[in-house]
CSV table of C-alpha atoms in Angstrom, one decimal:
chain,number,residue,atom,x,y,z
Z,1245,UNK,CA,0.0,0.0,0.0
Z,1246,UNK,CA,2.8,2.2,0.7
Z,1247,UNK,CA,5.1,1.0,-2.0
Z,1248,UNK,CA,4.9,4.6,-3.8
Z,1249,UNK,CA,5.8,6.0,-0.9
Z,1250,UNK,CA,8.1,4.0,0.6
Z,1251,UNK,CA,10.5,3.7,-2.4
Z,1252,UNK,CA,12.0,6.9,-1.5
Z,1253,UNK,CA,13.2,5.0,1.2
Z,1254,UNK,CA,15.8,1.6,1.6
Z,1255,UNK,CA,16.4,-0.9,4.2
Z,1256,UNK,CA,18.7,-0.1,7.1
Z,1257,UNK,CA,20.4,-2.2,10.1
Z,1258,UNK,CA,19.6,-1.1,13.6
Z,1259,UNK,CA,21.8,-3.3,15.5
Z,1260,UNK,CA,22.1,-7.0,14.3
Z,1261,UNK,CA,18.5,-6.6,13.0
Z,1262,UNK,CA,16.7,-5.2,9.4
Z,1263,UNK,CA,14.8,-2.2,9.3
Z,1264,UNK,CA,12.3,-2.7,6.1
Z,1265,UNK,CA,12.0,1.0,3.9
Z,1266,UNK,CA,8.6,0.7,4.7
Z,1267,UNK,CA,9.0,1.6,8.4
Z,1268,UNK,CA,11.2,4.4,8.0
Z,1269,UNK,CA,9.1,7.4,7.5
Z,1270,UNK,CA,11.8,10.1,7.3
Z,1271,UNK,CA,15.7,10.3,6.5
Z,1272,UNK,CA,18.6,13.3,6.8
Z,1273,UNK,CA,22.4,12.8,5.7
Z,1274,UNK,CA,23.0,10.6,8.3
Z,1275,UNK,CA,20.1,9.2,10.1
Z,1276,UNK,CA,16.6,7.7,9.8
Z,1277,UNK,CA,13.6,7.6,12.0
Z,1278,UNK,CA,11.5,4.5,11.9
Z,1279,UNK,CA,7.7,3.0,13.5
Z,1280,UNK,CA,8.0,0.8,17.0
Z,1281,UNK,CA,7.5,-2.8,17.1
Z,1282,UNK,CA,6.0,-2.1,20.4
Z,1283,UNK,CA,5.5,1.3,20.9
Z,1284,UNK,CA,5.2,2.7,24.4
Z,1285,UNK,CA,2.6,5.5,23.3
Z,1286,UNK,CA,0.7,7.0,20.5
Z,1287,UNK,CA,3.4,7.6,18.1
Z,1288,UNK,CA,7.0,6.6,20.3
Z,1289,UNK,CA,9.4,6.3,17.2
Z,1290,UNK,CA,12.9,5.7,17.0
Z,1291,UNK,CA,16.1,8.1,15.6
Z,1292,UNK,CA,19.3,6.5,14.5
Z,1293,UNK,CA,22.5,7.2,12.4
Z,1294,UNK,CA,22.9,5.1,9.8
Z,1295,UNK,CA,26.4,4.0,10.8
Z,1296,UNK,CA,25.6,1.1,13.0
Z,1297,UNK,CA,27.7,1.9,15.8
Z,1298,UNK,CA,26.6,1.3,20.0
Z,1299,UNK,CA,27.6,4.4,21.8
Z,1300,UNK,CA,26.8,8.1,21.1
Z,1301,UNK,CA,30.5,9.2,21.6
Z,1302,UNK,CA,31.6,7.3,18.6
Z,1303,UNK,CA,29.5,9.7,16.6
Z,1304,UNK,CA,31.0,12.5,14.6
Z,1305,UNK,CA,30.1,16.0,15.0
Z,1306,UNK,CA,28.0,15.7,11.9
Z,1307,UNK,CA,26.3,12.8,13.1
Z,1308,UNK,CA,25.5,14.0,16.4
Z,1309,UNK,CA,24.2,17.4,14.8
Z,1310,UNK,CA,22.2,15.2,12.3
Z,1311,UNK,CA,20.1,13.1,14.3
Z,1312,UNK,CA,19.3,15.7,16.8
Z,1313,UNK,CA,18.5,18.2,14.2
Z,1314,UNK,CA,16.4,15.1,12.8
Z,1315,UNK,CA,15.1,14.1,16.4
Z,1316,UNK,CA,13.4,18.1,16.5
Z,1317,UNK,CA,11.9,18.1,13.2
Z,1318,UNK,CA,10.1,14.4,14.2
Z,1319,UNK,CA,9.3,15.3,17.5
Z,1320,UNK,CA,7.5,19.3,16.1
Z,1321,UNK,CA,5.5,17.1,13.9
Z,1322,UNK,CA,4.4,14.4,15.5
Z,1323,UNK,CA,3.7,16.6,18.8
Z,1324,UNK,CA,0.5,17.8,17.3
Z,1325,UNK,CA,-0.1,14.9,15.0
Z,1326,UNK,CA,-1.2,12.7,18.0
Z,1327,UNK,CA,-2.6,15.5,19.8
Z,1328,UNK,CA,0.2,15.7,22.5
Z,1329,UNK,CA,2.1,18.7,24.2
Z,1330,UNK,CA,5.4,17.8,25.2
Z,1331,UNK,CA,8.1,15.1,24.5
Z,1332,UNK,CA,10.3,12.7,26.0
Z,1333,UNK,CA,13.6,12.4,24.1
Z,1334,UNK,CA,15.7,10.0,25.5
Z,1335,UNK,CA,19.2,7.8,24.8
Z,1336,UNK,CA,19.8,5.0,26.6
Z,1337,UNK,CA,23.6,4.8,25.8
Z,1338,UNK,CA,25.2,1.4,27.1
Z,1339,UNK,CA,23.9,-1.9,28.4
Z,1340,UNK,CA,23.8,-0.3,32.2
Z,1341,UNK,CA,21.6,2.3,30.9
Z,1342,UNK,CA,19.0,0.0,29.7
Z,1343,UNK,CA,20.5,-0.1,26.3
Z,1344,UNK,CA,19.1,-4.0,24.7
Z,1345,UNK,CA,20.1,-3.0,20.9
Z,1346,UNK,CA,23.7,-2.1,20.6
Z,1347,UNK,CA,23.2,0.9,18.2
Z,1348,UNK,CA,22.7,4.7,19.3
Z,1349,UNK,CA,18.6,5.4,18.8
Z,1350,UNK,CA,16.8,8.3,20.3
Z,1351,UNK,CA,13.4,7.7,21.9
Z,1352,UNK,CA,10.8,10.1,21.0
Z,1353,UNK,CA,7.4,9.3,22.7
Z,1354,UNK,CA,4.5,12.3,22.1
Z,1355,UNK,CA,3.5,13.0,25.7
Z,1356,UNK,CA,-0.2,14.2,27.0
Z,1357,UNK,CA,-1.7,14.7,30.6
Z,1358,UNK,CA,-2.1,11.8,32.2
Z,1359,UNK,CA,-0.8,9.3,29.5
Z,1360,UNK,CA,0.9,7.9,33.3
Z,1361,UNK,CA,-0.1,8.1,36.1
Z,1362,UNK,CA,3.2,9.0,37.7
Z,1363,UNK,CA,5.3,10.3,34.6
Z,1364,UNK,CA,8.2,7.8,35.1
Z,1365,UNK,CA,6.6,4.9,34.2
Z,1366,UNK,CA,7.1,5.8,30.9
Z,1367,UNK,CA,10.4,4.4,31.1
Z,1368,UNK,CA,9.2,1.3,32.5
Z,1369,UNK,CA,7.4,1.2,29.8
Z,1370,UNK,CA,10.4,1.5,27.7
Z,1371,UNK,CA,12.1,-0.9,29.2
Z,1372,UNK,CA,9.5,-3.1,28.9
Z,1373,UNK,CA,8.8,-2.8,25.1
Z,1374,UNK,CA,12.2,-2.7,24.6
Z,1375,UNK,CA,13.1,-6.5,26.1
Z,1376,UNK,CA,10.1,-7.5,24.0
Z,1377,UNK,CA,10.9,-6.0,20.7
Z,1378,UNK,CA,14.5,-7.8,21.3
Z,1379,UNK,CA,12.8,-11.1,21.8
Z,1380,UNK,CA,10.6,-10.2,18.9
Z,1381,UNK,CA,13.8,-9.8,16.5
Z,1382,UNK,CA,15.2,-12.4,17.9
Z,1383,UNK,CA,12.2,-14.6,17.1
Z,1384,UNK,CA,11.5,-15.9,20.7
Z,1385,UNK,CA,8.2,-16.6,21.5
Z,1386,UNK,CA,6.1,-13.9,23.2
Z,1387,UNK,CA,4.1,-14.2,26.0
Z,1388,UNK,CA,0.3,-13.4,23.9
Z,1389,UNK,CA,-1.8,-12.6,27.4
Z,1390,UNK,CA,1.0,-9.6,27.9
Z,1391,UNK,CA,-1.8,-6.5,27.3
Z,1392,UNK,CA,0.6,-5.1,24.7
Z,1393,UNK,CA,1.2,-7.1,21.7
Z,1394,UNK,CA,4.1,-6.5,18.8
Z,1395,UNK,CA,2.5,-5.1,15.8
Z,1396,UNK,CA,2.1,-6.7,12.3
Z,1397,UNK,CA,4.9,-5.5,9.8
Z,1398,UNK,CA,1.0,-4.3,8.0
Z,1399,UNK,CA,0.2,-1.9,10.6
Z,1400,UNK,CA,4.2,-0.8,11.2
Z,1401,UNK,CA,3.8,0.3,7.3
Z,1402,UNK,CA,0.2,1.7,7.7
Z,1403,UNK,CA,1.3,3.5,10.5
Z,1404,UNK,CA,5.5,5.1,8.1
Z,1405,UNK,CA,3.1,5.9,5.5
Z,1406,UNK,CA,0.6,7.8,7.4
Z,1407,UNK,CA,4.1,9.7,9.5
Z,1408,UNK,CA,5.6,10.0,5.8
Z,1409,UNK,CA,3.0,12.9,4.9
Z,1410,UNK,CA,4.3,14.9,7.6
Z,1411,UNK,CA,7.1,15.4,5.9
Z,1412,UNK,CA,6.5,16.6,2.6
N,731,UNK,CA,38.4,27.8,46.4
N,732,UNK,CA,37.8,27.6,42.7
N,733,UNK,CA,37.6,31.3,42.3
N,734,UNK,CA,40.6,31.6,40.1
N,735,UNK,CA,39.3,28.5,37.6
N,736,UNK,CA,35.6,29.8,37.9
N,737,UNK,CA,36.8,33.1,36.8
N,738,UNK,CA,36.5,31.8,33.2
N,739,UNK,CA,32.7,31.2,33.7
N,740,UNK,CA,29.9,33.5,34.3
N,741,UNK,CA,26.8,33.1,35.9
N,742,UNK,CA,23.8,31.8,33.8
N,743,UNK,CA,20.1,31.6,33.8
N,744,UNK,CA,18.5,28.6,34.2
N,745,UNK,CA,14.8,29.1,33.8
N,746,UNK,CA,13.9,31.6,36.8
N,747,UNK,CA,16.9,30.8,38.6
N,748,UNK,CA,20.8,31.6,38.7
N,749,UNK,CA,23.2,28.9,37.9
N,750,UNK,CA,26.4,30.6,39.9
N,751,UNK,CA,29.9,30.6,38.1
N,752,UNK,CA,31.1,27.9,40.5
N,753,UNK,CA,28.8,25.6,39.5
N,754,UNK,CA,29.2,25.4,35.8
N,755,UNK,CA,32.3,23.7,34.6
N,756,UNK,CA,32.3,23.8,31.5
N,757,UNK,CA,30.9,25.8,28.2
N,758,UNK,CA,30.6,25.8,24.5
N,759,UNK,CA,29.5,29.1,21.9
N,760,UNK,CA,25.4,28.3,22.8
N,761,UNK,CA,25.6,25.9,25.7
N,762,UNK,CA,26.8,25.5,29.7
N,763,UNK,CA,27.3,22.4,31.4
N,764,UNK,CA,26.7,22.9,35.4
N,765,UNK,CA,26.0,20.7,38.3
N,766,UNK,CA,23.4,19.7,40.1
N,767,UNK,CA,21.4,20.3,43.3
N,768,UNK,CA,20.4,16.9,44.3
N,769,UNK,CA,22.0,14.5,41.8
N,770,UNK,CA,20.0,11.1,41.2
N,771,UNK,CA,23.7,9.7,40.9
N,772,UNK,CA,27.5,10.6,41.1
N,773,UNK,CA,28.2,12.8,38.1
N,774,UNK,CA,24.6,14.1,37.3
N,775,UNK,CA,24.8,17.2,35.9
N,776,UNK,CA,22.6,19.2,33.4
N,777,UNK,CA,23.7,20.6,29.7
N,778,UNK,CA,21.4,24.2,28.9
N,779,UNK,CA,21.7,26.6,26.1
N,780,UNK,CA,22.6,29.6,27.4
N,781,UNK,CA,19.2,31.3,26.0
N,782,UNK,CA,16.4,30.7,27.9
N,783,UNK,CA,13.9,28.5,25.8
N,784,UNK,CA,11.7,26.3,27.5
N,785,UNK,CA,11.2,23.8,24.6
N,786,UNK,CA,13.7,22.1,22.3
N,787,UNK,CA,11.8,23.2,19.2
N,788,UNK,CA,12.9,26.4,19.8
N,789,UNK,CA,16.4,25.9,19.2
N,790,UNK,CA,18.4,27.0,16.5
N,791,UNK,CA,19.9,24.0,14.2
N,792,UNK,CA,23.2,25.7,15.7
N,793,UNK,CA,22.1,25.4,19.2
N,794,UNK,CA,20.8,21.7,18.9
N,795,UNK,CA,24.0,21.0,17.3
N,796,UNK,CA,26.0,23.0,20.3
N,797,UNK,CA,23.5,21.1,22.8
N,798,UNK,CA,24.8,17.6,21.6
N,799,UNK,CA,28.1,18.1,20.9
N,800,UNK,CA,29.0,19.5,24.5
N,801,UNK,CA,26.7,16.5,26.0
N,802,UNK,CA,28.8,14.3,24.5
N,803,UNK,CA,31.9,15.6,25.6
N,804,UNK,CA,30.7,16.1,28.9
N,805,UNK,CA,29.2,12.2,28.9
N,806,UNK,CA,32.7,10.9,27.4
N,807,UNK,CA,34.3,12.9,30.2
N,808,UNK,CA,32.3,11.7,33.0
N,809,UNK,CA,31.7,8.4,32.4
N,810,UNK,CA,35.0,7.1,32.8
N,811,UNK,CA,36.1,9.7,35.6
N,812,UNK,CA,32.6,8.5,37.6
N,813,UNK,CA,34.1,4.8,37.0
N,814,UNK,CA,30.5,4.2,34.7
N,815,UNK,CA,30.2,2.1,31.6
N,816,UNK,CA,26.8,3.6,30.4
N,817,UNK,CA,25.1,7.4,30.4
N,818,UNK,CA,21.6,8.0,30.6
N,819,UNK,CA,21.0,11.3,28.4
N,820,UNK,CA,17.3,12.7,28.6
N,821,UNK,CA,15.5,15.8,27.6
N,822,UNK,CA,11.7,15.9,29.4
N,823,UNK,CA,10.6,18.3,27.0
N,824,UNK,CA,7.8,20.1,28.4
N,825,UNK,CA,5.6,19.6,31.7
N,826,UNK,CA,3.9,16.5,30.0
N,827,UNK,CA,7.3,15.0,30.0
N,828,UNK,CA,8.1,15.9,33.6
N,829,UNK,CA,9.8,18.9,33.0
N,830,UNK,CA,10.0,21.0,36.0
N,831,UNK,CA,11.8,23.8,35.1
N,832,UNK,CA,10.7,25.9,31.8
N,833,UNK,CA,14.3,26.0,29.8
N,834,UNK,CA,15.8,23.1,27.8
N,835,UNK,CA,18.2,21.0,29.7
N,836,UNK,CA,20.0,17.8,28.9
N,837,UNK,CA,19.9,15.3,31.9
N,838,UNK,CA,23.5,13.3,31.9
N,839,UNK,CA,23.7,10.2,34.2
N,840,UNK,CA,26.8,8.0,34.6
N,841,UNK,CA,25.2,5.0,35.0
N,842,UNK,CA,27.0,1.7,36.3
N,843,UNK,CA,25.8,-2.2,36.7
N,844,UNK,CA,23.4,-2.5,39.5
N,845,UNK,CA,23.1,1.3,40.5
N,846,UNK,CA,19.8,1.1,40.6
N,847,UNK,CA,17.7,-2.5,40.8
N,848,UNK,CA,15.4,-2.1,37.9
N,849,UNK,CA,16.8,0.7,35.3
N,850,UNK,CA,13.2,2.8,35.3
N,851,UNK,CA,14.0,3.6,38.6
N,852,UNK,CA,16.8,6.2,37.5
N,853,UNK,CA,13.8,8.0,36.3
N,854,UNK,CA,11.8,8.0,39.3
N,855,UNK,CA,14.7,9.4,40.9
N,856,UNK,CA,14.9,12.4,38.4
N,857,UNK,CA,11.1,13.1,38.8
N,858,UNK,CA,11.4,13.4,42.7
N,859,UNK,CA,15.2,15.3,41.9
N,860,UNK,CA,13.8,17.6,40.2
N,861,UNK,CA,10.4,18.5,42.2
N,862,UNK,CA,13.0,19.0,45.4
N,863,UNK,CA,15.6,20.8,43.8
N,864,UNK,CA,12.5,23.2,42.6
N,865,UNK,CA,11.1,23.4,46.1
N,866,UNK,CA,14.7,24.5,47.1
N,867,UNK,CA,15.3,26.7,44.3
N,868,UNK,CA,11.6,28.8,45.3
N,869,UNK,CA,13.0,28.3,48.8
N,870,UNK,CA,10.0,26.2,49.9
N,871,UNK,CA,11.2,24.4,53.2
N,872,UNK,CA,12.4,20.8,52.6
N,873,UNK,CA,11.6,18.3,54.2
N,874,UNK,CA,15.0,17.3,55.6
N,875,UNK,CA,13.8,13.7,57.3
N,876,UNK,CA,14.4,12.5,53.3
N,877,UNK,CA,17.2,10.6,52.3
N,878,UNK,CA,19.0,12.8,49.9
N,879,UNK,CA,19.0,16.0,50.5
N,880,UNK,CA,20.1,19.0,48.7
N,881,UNK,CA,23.8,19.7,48.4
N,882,UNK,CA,25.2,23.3,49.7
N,883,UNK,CA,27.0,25.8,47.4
N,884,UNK,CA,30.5,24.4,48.7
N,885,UNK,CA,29.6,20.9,47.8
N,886,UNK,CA,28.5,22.2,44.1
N,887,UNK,CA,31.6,24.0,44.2
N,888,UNK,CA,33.4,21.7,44.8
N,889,UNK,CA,32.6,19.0,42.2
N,890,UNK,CA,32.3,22.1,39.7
N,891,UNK,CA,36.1,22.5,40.2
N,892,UNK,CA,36.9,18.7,39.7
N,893,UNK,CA,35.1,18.4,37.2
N,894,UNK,CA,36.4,21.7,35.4
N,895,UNK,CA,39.7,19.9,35.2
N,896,UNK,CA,38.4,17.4,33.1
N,897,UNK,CA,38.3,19.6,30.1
N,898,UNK,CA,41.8,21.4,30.1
């Protein structure tokens, strides 16, 4: 459905794992941003360079200026896309910060009054989503009662080409 | 103490509030890196543009760019001298996200294994962090039966001046 679209677009690595063109919805010199697998909140999306590399001191200056010049214009149009008025940006740089894929990506989840009830869970939510993505990838089975399920690769696309009109 | 090395640093706005020389340690064209009142961890400190803005949108592509680049060096620099193999780098970007005071600031936490029991809980930490160091900032009495409480201008001091001589 979004074949049109998405052939402006190619395959890139995040990690050890294949990110299909049709889930990246945006792309700068050096990055792309791509849909969830398991997104946390309406419209949580993910930032990285396209060098696969773990840590965010082995960017460049370019690439550091790139994906965080690519992390605002995502975050000022998805903010009112879902209807939200702020934004969590994180990095979880390193296996002791939480880190499960070993390649820099910036968190950007739209945020809105009372998405949490106490506004850290949010993380735990992260950290949550994150373990199962990896499983996901990784093609261990999921545990199918868990509330949240992984998405379809269908709705992933549905969800790029719909983002991809933001930035025309 | 440090008057002679915090004689290369002025005094900054953050939000409502005055950063003191002493307590920043180090600073780039657009951006300061200072420390903090009540860090969630050893080496938490915050990176600010030196305009006040209260959401990253705002920034110039030269300021985001400025932002990043000094977070990384100050991460690179910190992690190691903290004895840390990971950094936790956040923006809550806006009071939806849990921001608490209205000027773009990059949270930067050496983190190391087992520092806290589940990783969320760094965030927790932040949130109540932040609400205290507020509290203390408006000079709202604390409520000093906690924990951690809120360090004094020496201590800031202090750890501003070790720190400064990371970046020689």
């Amino acid at each position: 459905m979004s074949s049109a679209a998405s052939a402006d677009f190619k395959e890139y690595l995040f990690g050890p794992w294949k990110i299909a063109a049709e889930e990246v919805f945006v792309a700068s010199p050096h990055c792309f941003a791509f849909v969830n697998l398991k997104p946390v909140v309406p419209g949580h999306v993910l930032v990285s360079p396209k060098r696969v590399v773990a840590r965010f001191a082995e960017l460049s200056p370019e690439e550091v200026s790139d994906l965080w010049c690519l992390a605002q214009r995502v975050g000022s149009a998805l903010e009112p896309h879902f209807g939200a008025s702020s934004l969590t940006l994180a990095i979880q740089d390193g296996p002791q910060a939480g880190q499960t894929v070993p390649h820099v990506h910036v968190h950007i989840l739209p945020r809105k009054a009372g998405d949490f009830e106490n506004n850290d869970e949010v993380y735990d939510a992260i950290d949550a989503a994150s373990k199962d993505a990896q499983a996901a990838h990784s093609g261990e089975k999921l545990d199918l009662d868990k509330e949240r399920k992984v998405r379809t690769r269908e709705e992933m696309a549905a969800e790029a080409a719909e983002l991809r009109t933001l930035f025309k």
